[in-house]
PDB file of C-alpha atoms in Angstrom:
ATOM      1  CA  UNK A 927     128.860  37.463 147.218  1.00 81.00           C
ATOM      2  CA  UNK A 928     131.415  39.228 149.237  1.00 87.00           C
ATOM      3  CA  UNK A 929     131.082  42.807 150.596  1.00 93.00           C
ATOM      4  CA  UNK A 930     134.010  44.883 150.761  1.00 95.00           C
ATOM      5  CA  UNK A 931     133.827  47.840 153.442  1.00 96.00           C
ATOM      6  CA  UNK A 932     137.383  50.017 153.333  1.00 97.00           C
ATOM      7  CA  UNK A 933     138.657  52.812 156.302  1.00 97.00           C
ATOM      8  CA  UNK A 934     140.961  54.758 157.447  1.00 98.00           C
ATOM      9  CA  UNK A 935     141.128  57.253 154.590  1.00 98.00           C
ATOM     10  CA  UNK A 936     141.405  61.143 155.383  1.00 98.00           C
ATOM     11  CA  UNK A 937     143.380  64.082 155.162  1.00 98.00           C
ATOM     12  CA  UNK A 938     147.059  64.001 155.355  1.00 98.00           C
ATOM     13  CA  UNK A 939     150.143  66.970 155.025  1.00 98.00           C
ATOM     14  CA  UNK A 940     152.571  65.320 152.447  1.00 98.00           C
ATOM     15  CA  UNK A 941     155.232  63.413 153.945  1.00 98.00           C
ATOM     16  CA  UNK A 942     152.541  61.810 156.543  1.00 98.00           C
ATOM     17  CA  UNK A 943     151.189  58.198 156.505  1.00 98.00           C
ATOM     18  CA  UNK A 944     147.600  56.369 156.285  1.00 98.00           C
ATOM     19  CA  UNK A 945     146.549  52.651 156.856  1.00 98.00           C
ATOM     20  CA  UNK A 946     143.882  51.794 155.135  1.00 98.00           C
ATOM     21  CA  UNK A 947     141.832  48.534 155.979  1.00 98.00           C
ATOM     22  CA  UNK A 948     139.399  46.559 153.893  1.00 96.00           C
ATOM     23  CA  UNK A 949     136.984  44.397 156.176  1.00 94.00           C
ATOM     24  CA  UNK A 950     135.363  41.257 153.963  1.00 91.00           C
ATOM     25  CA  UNK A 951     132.478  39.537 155.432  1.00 86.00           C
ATOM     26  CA  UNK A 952     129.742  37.266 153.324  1.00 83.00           C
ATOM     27  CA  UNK A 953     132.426  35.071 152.412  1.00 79.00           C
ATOM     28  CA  UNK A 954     135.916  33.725 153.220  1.00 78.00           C
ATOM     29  CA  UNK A 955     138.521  36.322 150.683  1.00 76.00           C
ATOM     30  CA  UNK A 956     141.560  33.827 151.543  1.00 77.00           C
ATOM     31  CA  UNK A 957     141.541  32.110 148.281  1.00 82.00           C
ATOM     32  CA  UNK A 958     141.545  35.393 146.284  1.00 88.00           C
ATOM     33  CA  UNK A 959     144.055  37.545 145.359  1.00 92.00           C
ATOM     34  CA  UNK A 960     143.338  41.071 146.360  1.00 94.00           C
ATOM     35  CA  UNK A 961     144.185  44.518 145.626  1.00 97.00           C
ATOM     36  CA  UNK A 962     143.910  47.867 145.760  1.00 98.00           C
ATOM     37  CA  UNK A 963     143.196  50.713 142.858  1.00 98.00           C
ATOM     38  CA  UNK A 964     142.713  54.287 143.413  1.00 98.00           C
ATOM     39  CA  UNK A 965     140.773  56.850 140.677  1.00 98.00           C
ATOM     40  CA  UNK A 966     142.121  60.979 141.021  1.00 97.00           C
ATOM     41  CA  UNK A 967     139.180  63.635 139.757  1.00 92.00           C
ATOM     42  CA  UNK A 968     138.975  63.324 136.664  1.00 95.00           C
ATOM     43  CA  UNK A 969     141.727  60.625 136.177  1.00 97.00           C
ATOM     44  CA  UNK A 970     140.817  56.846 135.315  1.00 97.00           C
ATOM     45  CA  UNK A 971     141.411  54.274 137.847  1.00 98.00           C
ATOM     46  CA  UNK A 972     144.856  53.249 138.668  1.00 98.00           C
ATOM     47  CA  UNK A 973     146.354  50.484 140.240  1.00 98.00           C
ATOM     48  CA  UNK A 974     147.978  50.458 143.375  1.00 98.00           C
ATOM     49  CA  UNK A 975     148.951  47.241 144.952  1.00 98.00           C
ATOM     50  CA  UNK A 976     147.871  43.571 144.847  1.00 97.00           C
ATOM     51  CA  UNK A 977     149.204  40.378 147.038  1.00 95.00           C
ATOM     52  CA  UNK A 978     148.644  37.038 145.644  1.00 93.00           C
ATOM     53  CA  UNK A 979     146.377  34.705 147.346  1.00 86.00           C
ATOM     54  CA  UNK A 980     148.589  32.141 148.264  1.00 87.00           C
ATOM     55  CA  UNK A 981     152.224  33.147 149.318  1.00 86.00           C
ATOM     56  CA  UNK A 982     151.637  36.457 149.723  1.00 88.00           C
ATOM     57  CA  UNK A 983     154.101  37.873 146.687  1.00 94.00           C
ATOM     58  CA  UNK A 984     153.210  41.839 146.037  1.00 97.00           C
ATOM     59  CA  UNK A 985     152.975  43.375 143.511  1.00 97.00           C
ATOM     60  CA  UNK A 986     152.803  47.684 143.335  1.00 98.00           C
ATOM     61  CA  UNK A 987     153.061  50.348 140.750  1.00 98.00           C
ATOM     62  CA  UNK A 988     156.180  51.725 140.075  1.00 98.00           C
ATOM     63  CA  UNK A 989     154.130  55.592 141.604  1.00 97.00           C
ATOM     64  CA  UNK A 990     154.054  53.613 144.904  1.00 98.00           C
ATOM     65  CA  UNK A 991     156.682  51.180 145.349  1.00 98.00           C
ATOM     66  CA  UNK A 992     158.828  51.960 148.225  1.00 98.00           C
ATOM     67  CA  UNK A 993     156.202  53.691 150.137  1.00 98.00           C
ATOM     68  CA  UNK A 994     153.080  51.621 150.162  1.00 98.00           C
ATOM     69  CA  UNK A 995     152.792  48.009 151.515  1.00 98.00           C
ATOM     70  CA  UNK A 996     149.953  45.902 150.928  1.00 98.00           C
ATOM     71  CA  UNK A 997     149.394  42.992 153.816  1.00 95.00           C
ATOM     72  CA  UNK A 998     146.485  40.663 154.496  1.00 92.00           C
ATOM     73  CA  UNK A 999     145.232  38.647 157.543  1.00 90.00           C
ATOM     74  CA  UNK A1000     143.645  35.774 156.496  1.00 86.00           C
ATOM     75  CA  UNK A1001     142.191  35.338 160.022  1.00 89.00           C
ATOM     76  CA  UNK A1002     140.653  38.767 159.984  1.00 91.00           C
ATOM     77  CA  UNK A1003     139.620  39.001 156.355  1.00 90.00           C
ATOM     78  CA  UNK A1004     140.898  41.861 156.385  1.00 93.00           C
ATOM     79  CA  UNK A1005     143.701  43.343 153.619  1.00 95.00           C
ATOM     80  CA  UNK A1006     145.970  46.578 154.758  1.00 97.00           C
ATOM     81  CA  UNK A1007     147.153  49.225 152.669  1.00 98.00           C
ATOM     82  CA  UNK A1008     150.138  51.135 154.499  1.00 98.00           C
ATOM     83  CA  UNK A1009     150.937  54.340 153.179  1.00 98.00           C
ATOM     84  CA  UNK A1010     154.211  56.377 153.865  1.00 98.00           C
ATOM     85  CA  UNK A1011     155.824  59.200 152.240  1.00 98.00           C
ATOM     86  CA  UNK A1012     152.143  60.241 151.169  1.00 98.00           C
ATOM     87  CA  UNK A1013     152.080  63.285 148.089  1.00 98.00           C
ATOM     88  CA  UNK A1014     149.891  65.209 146.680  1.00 97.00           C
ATOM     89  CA  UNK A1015     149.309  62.975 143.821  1.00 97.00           C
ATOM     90  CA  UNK A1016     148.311  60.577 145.824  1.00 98.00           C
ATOM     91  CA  UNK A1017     145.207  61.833 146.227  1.00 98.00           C
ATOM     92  CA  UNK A1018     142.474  59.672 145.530  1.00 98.00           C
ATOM     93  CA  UNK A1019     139.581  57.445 146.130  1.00 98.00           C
ATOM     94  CA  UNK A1020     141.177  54.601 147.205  1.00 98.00           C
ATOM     95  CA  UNK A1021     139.484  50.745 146.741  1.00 98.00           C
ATOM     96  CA  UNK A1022     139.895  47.612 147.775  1.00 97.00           C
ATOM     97  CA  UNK A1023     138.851  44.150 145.616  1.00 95.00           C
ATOM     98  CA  UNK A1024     139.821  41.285 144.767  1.00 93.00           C
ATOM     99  CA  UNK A1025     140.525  39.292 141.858  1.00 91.00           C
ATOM    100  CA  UNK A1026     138.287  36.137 140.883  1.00 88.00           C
ATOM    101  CA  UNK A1027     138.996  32.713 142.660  1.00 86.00           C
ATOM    102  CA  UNK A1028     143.377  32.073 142.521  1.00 87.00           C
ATOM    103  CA  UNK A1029     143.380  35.334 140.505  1.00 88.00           C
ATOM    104  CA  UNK A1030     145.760  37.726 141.532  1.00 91.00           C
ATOM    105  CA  UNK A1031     144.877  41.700 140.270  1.00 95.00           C
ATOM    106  CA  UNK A1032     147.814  43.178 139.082  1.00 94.00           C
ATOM    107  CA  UNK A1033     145.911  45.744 136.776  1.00 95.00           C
ATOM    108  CA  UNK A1034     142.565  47.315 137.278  1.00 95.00           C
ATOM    109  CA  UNK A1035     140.702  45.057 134.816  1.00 94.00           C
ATOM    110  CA  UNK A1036     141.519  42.038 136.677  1.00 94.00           C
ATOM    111  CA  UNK A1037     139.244  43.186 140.029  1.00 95.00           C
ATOM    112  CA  UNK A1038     135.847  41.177 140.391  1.00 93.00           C
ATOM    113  CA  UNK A1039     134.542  42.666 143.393  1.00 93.00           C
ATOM    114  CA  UNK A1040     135.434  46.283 145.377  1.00 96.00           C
ATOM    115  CA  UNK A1041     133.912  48.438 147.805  1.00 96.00           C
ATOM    116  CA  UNK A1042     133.067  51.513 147.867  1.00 97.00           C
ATOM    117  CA  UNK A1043     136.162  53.025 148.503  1.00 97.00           C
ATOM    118  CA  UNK A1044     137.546  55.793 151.225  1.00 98.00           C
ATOM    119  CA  UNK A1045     138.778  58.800 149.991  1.00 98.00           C
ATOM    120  CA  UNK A1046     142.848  60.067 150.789  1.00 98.00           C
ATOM    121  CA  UNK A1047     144.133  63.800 150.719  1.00 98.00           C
ATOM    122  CA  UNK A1048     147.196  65.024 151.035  1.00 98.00           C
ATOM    123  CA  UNK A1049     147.716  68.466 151.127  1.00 97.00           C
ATOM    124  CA  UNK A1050     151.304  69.782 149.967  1.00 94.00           C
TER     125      UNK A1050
END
């Protein structure tokens, strides 16, 4: 079972920048793809950004592309969210998972395990 502990969420004037970090311990996460999703008040869970498990191809959603990057250490255990050119509507609960074994999530129904998520606002 792998625990899935995210950071570095807070409050942000639009236009700013976060990096979030998801720390895995319990087991190795560098056969897994692994992801991020994000749910809004009110809103259902959307996808963010994934990177495959073995050669590192991303994948985003077409709300983040060109401001978010999604990297992993494999060393660490650790997978990175880096987010620029932050809105409004990017304000969210933000979680990290991962897909099951040499499954890559690319949509929200595809995550096996997440944590318990750290929340981002931006304020306009």
């Amino acid at each position: 079972q792998v625990q899935l502990v995210e950071s570095g969420g807070g409050l942000v004037q639009a236009g700013g920048s976060l990096r979030l970090s998801c720390a895995a311990s319990g087991r190795t996460i560098s056969g897994y793809g692994k992801g991020w999703f994000r749910q809004a008040p009110g809103k259902e869970r959307e996808f963010v950004a994934a990177i495959s498990w073995n050669d590192d191809t991303t994948t985003y959603a077409d709300s983040v592309k060109g401001r978010f990057t999604i990297s992993r250490d494999n060393a660490k255990n650790t997978v990175y969210l880096q987010m620029n050119s932050l809105k409004p509507e990017d304000t969210a609960v933000y979680y990290c998972g991962t897909g099951t074994r040499f499954v890559t999530p690319t949509r929200v129904a595809d995550f096996a395990s997440w944590g318990q998520g750290t929340q981002v606002t931006v304020s306009s």
